[in-house]
PDB file of C-alpha atoms in Angstrom:
ATOM      1  CA  UNK A   1      -8.738  10.821 -11.630  1.00  0.00           C
ATOM      2  CA  UNK A   2     -12.391   9.988 -12.066  1.00  0.00           C
ATOM      3  CA  UNK A   3     -12.974   6.313 -12.830  1.00  0.00           C
ATOM      4  CA  UNK A   4      -9.419   5.398 -11.806  1.00  0.00           C
ATOM      5  CA  UNK A   5     -10.418   1.982 -10.471  1.00  0.00           C
ATOM      6  CA  UNK A   6     -12.406   1.106 -13.599  1.00  0.00           C
ATOM      7  CA  UNK A   7      -9.672   2.207 -15.989  1.00  0.00           C
ATOM      8  CA  UNK A   8      -7.024   0.132 -14.275  1.00  0.00           C
ATOM      9  CA  UNK A   9      -9.335  -2.723 -13.381  1.00  0.00           C
ATOM     10  CA  UNK A  10      -7.596  -2.942 -10.010  1.00  0.00           C
ATOM     11  CA  UNK A  11      -9.608  -4.167  -7.028  1.00  0.00           C
ATOM     12  CA  UNK A  12      -8.601  -3.278  -3.509  1.00  0.00           C
ATOM     13  CA  UNK A  13      -9.048  -6.073  -0.984  1.00  0.00           C
ATOM     14  CA  UNK A  14      -8.657  -6.383   2.769  1.00  0.00           C
ATOM     15  CA  UNK A  15      -5.376  -7.673   4.190  1.00  0.00           C
ATOM     16  CA  UNK A  16      -2.016  -8.416   2.651  1.00  0.00           C
ATOM     17  CA  UNK A  17      -1.621 -10.439  -0.532  1.00  0.00           C
ATOM     18  CA  UNK A  18       1.306 -12.522  -1.771  1.00  0.00           C
ATOM     19  CA  UNK A  19       0.517 -11.654  -5.411  1.00  0.00           C
ATOM     20  CA  UNK A  20      -1.837  -9.144  -7.061  1.00  0.00           C
ATOM     21  CA  UNK A  21      -3.400 -11.521  -9.587  1.00  0.00           C
ATOM     22  CA  UNK A  22      -5.225 -10.541 -12.778  1.00  0.00           C
ATOM     23  CA  UNK A  23      -7.830  -8.438 -10.953  1.00  0.00           C
ATOM     24  CA  UNK A  24      -5.156  -6.502  -9.064  1.00  0.00           C
ATOM     25  CA  UNK A  25      -6.419  -7.803  -5.745  1.00  0.00           C
ATOM     26  CA  UNK A  26      -4.252  -6.041  -3.174  1.00  0.00           C
ATOM     27  CA  UNK A  27      -4.536  -3.638  -0.281  1.00  0.00           C
ATOM     28  CA  UNK A  28      -4.153   0.104  -0.882  1.00  0.00           C
ATOM     29  CA  UNK A  29      -0.513   0.169   0.300  1.00  0.00           C
ATOM     30  CA  UNK A  30       0.485  -2.711  -2.013  1.00  0.00           C
ATOM     31  CA  UNK A  31      -1.197  -0.922  -4.926  1.00  0.00           C
ATOM     32  CA  UNK A  32       0.586   2.304  -3.953  1.00  0.00           C
ATOM     33  CA  UNK A  33       3.960   0.545  -4.102  1.00  0.00           C
ATOM     34  CA  UNK A  34       3.353  -0.585  -7.659  1.00  0.00           C
ATOM     35  CA  UNK A  35       1.901   2.762  -8.748  1.00  0.00           C
ATOM     36  CA  UNK A  36       5.022   4.518  -7.420  1.00  0.00           C
ATOM     37  CA  UNK A  37       7.307   2.226  -9.428  1.00  0.00           C
ATOM     38  CA  UNK A  38       8.428  -0.183  -6.690  1.00  0.00           C
ATOM     39  CA  UNK A  39       8.429  -3.941  -7.247  1.00  0.00           C
ATOM     40  CA  UNK A  40       5.327  -5.632  -5.882  1.00  0.00           C
ATOM     41  CA  UNK A  41       5.592  -7.119  -2.421  1.00  0.00           C
ATOM     42  CA  UNK A  42       3.100  -7.961   0.301  1.00  0.00           C
ATOM     43  CA  UNK A  43       2.577  -5.243   2.936  1.00  0.00           C
ATOM     44  CA  UNK A  44       1.718  -6.635   6.342  1.00  0.00           C
ATOM     45  CA  UNK A  45       2.791  -3.551   8.291  1.00  0.00           C
ATOM     46  CA  UNK A  46       3.561   0.068   7.509  1.00  0.00           C
ATOM     47  CA  UNK A  47       7.169  -0.843   8.228  1.00  0.00           C
ATOM     48  CA  UNK A  48       7.093  -2.810   4.956  1.00  0.00           C
ATOM     49  CA  UNK A  49       6.676   0.493   3.063  1.00  0.00           C
ATOM     50  CA  UNK A  50       9.706   2.322   1.601  1.00  0.00           C
ATOM     51  CA  UNK A  51      10.822   5.447   3.478  1.00  0.00           C
ATOM     52  CA  UNK A  52       9.292   7.786   0.880  1.00  0.00           C
ATOM     53  CA  UNK A  53       5.829   6.749   2.102  1.00  0.00           C
ATOM     54  CA  UNK A  54       4.286   8.660   5.011  1.00  0.00           C
ATOM     55  CA  UNK A  55       3.915   6.302   7.970  1.00  0.00           C
ATOM     56  CA  UNK A  56       0.875   8.050   9.564  1.00  0.00           C
ATOM     57  CA  UNK A  57      -0.900   8.294   6.223  1.00  0.00           C
ATOM     58  CA  UNK A  58      -0.136   4.676   5.265  1.00  0.00           C
ATOM     59  CA  UNK A  59      -1.343   3.564   8.714  1.00  0.00           C
ATOM     60  CA  UNK A  60      -4.633   5.350   8.244  1.00  0.00           C
ATOM     61  CA  UNK A  61      -4.957   4.029   4.669  1.00  0.00           C
ATOM     62  CA  UNK A  62      -4.334   0.467   5.944  1.00  0.00           C
ATOM     63  CA  UNK A  63      -6.938   0.895   8.715  1.00  0.00           C
ATOM     64  CA  UNK A  64      -9.535   2.201   6.276  1.00  0.00           C
ATOM     65  CA  UNK A  65      -8.707  -0.496   3.726  1.00  0.00           C
ATOM     66  CA  UNK A  66      -9.018  -3.322   6.207  1.00  0.00           C
ATOM     67  CA  UNK A  67     -12.123  -2.098   8.051  1.00  0.00           C
ATOM     68  CA  UNK A  68     -14.088  -1.071   4.932  1.00  0.00           C
ATOM     69  CA  UNK A  69     -16.567  -3.234   3.113  1.00  0.00           C
ATOM     70  CA  UNK A  70     -15.837  -4.040  -0.562  1.00  0.00           C
ATOM     71  CA  UNK A  71     -17.740  -1.030  -1.970  1.00  0.00           C
ATOM     72  CA  UNK A  72     -16.188   1.464   0.471  1.00  0.00           C
ATOM     73  CA  UNK A  73     -12.694   0.065  -0.115  1.00  0.00           C
ATOM     74  CA  UNK A  74     -12.844   0.889  -3.823  1.00  0.00           C
ATOM     75  CA  UNK A  75     -13.332   4.555  -2.891  1.00  0.00           C
ATOM     76  CA  UNK A  76      -9.705   4.515  -1.688  1.00  0.00           C
ATOM     77  CA  UNK A  77      -8.370   4.036  -5.245  1.00  0.00           C
ATOM     78  CA  UNK A  78      -7.840   7.769  -5.904  1.00  0.00           C
ATOM     79  CA  UNK A  79      -5.485   7.854  -2.886  1.00  0.00           C
ATOM     80  CA  UNK A  80      -3.161   5.145  -4.288  1.00  0.00           C
ATOM     81  CA  UNK A  81      -0.941   7.676  -6.033  1.00  0.00           C
ATOM     82  CA  UNK A  82      -0.790  10.047  -3.076  1.00  0.00           C
ATOM     83  CA  UNK A  83       0.763   7.921  -0.291  1.00  0.00           C
ATOM     84  CA  UNK A  84       4.425   8.401  -1.317  1.00  0.00           C
ATOM     85  CA  UNK A  85       4.635  11.771   0.393  1.00  0.00           C
ATOM     86  CA  UNK A  86       6.881  11.307   3.432  1.00  0.00           C
ATOM     87  CA  UNK A  87       8.144  14.579   4.844  1.00  0.00           C
ATOM     88  CA  UNK A  88      10.281  15.775   7.758  1.00  0.00           C
ATOM     89  CA  UNK A  89       9.789  14.156  11.175  1.00  0.00           C
ATOM     90  CA  UNK A  90       7.988  17.328  12.335  1.00  0.00           C
ATOM     91  CA  UNK A  91       5.507  17.144   9.456  1.00  0.00           C
ATOM     92  CA  UNK A  92       4.959  13.424  10.062  1.00  0.00           C
ATOM     93  CA  UNK A  93       4.231  14.185  13.749  1.00  0.00           C
ATOM     94  CA  UNK A  94       1.751  16.885  12.668  1.00  0.00           C
ATOM     95  CA  UNK A  95       0.058  14.399  10.331  1.00  0.00           C
ATOM     96  CA  UNK A  96      -0.148  11.779  13.077  1.00  0.00           C
ATOM     97  CA  UNK A  97      -1.560  14.311  15.566  1.00  0.00           C
ATOM     98  CA  UNK A  98      -4.135  15.500  13.004  1.00  0.00           C
ATOM     99  CA  UNK A  99      -5.262  11.938  12.317  1.00  0.00           C
ATOM    100  CA  UNK A 100      -5.460  11.168  16.029  1.00  0.00           C
ATOM    101  CA  UNK A 101      -7.650  14.217  16.670  1.00  0.00           C
ATOM    102  CA  UNK A 102      -9.880  13.423  13.690  1.00  0.00           C
ATOM    103  CA  UNK A 103     -10.538   9.746  14.370  1.00  0.00           C
ATOM    104  CA  UNK A 104      -8.750   8.798  17.564  1.00  0.00           C
ATOM    105  CA  UNK A 105      -6.004   6.940  15.678  1.00  0.00           C
ATOM    106  CA  UNK A 106      -2.790   6.488  17.651  1.00  0.00           C
ATOM    107  CA  UNK A 107       0.267   4.595  16.360  1.00  0.00           C
ATOM    108  CA  UNK A 108      -0.477   0.965  15.637  1.00  0.00           C
ATOM    109  CA  UNK A 109      -3.480   0.667  17.956  1.00  0.00           C
ATOM    110  CA  UNK A 110      -6.355   2.463  16.212  1.00  0.00           C
ATOM    111  CA  UNK A 111      -9.861   2.677  17.538  1.00  0.00           C
ATOM    112  CA  UNK A 112     -12.560   1.799  15.045  1.00  0.00           C
ATOM    113  CA  UNK A 113     -13.776   4.793  13.090  1.00  0.00           C
ATOM    114  CA  UNK A 114     -16.519   5.313  10.611  1.00  0.00           C
ATOM    115  CA  UNK A 115     -15.309   5.117   7.045  1.00  0.00           C
ATOM    116  CA  UNK A 116     -16.530   8.555   5.967  1.00  0.00           C
ATOM    117  CA  UNK A 117     -14.793  10.251   8.859  1.00  0.00           C
ATOM    118  CA  UNK A 118     -11.648   8.266   8.082  1.00  0.00           C
ATOM    119  CA  UNK A 119     -11.732   9.397   4.444  1.00  0.00           C
ATOM    120  CA  UNK A 120     -11.989  13.016   5.522  1.00  0.00           C
ATOM    121  CA  UNK A 121      -9.071  12.516   7.911  1.00  0.00           C
ATOM    122  CA  UNK A 122      -7.020  10.924   5.131  1.00  0.00           C
ATOM    123  CA  UNK A 123      -7.727  13.860   2.827  1.00  0.00           C
ATOM    124  CA  UNK A 124      -6.828  16.360   5.558  1.00  0.00           C
ATOM    125  CA  UNK A 125      -3.605  14.575   6.521  1.00  0.00           C
ATOM    126  CA  UNK A 126      -2.545  14.466   2.865  1.00  0.00           C
ATOM    127  CA  UNK A 127      -2.947  18.257   2.729  1.00  0.00           C
ATOM    128  CA  UNK A 128      -0.288  18.686   5.420  1.00  0.00           C
ATOM    129  CA  UNK A 129       3.281  18.964   4.171  1.00  0.00           C
ATOM    130  CA  UNK A 130       4.803  17.566   1.010  1.00  0.00           C
ATOM    131  CA  UNK A 131       2.517  16.225  -1.676  1.00  0.00           C
ATOM    132  CA  UNK A 132       3.332  13.059  -3.563  1.00  0.00           C
ATOM    133  CA  UNK A 133       5.074  13.529  -6.885  1.00  0.00           C
ATOM    134  CA  UNK A 134       2.702  13.393  -9.813  1.00  0.00           C
ATOM    135  CA  UNK A 135       2.666  10.037 -11.565  1.00  0.00           C
ATOM    136  CA  UNK A 136       1.891   9.988 -15.287  1.00  0.00           C
ATOM    137  CA  UNK A 137      -1.273   7.952 -15.791  1.00  0.00           C
ATOM    138  CA  UNK A 138       0.231   5.870 -18.620  1.00  0.00           C
ATOM    139  CA  UNK A 139       3.300   4.968 -16.553  1.00  0.00           C
ATOM    140  CA  UNK A 140       1.130   4.027 -13.579  1.00  0.00           C
ATOM    141  CA  UNK A 141      -1.229   1.941 -15.740  1.00  0.00           C
ATOM    142  CA  UNK A 142       1.758   0.138 -17.284  1.00  0.00           C
ATOM    143  CA  UNK A 143       3.317  -0.600 -13.868  1.00  0.00           C
ATOM    144  CA  UNK A 144       0.070  -1.971 -12.525  1.00  0.00           C
ATOM    145  CA  UNK A 145      -0.565  -4.034 -15.670  1.00  0.00           C
ATOM    146  CA  UNK A 146       2.898  -5.591 -15.360  1.00  0.00           C
ATOM    147  CA  UNK A 147       2.299  -6.440 -11.687  1.00  0.00           C
ATOM    148  CA  UNK A 148      -1.055  -7.988 -12.554  1.00  0.00           C
ATOM    149  CA  UNK A 149       0.319 -10.168 -15.357  1.00  0.00           C
ATOM    150  CA  UNK A 150       3.552 -11.422 -13.744  1.00  0.00           C
ATOM    151  CA  UNK A 151       3.469 -15.146 -13.127  1.00  0.00           C
ATOM    152  CA  UNK A 152       2.638 -15.853  -9.509  1.00  0.00           C
ATOM    153  CA  UNK A 153       5.855 -17.843  -9.173  1.00  0.00           C
ATOM    154  CA  UNK A 154       7.902 -14.707  -9.853  1.00  0.00           C
ATOM    155  CA  UNK A 155       6.336 -12.967  -6.880  1.00  0.00           C
ATOM    156  CA  UNK A 156       6.752 -16.006  -4.675  1.00  0.00           C
ATOM    157  CA  UNK A 157      10.247 -17.241  -5.412  1.00  0.00           C
ATOM    158  CA  UNK A 158      11.010 -20.793  -4.424  1.00  0.00           C
ATOM    159  CA  UNK A 159      13.173 -20.627  -1.398  1.00  0.00           C
ATOM    160  CA  UNK A 160      13.193 -24.009   0.294  1.00  0.00           C
ATOM    161  CA  UNK A 161      13.958 -24.403   3.929  1.00  0.00           C
ATOM    162  CA  UNK A 162      16.013 -22.003   5.990  1.00  0.00           C
ATOM    163  CA  UNK A 163      18.823 -24.535   6.285  1.00  0.00           C
ATOM    164  CA  UNK A 164      18.884 -24.971   2.471  1.00  0.00           C
ATOM    165  CA  UNK A 165      19.085 -21.193   2.033  1.00  0.00           C
ATOM    166  CA  UNK A 166      21.907 -20.906   4.580  1.00  0.00           C
ATOM    167  CA  UNK A 167      23.835 -23.727   2.921  1.00  0.00           C
ATOM    168  CA  UNK A 168      23.447 -22.008  -0.449  1.00  0.00           C
ATOM    169  CA  UNK A 169      24.523 -18.631   0.936  1.00  0.00           C
ATOM    170  CA  UNK A 170      27.643 -20.120   2.490  1.00  0.00           C
ATOM    171  CA  UNK A 171      28.484 -22.021  -0.690  1.00  0.00           C
ATOM    172  CA  UNK A 172      27.879 -25.455   0.779  1.00  0.00           C
ATOM    173  CA  UNK A 173      25.317 -26.278  -1.923  1.00  0.00           C
ATOM    174  CA  UNK A 174      24.106 -24.648  -5.113  1.00  0.00           C
ATOM    175  CA  UNK A 175      21.202 -22.254  -4.765  1.00  0.00           C
ATOM    176  CA  UNK A 176      18.013 -23.260  -6.458  1.00  0.00           C
ATOM    177  CA  UNK A 177      17.500 -20.947  -9.464  1.00  0.00           C
ATOM    178  CA  UNK A 178      14.625 -18.512  -9.167  1.00  0.00           C
ATOM    179  CA  UNK A 179      11.903 -18.953 -11.764  1.00  0.00           C
TER     180      UNK A 179
END
């Protein structure tokens, strides 16, 4: 997928984001959610990812995304469509062990690693086990375009205070309609 980032005009950024915005400014895992057909949501932890996403691979992708500079981060775009590749627990353990050996990455407490070495480790870990299902380019482009053009209010529903939400849930007051 040569030129993937330019075609979609999606820009990867460090950290989690409440809404992608017109430039697609999200982390790699948030972009992967949208590309795989899931509704957009901020990803602050790999535990925010659906079960079809490989935890060790998403952890490494998040590390690389957040430690990279802006130019390096854009080199992660071709991996966006490959993260939804969760496999058996044994395969996931093999992936985690491979990543740990390659860059010293262990669970949620990674040591800093050079970006190039991290990219090679990501590629190698993705070669272990099940590969992500192929996503048609047009479908992916459409999903990402929709996420980019949704009004910000739709991604950040008005919710009020916790007590207001609880009252609405228990029928004590009417819930505020979502925009």
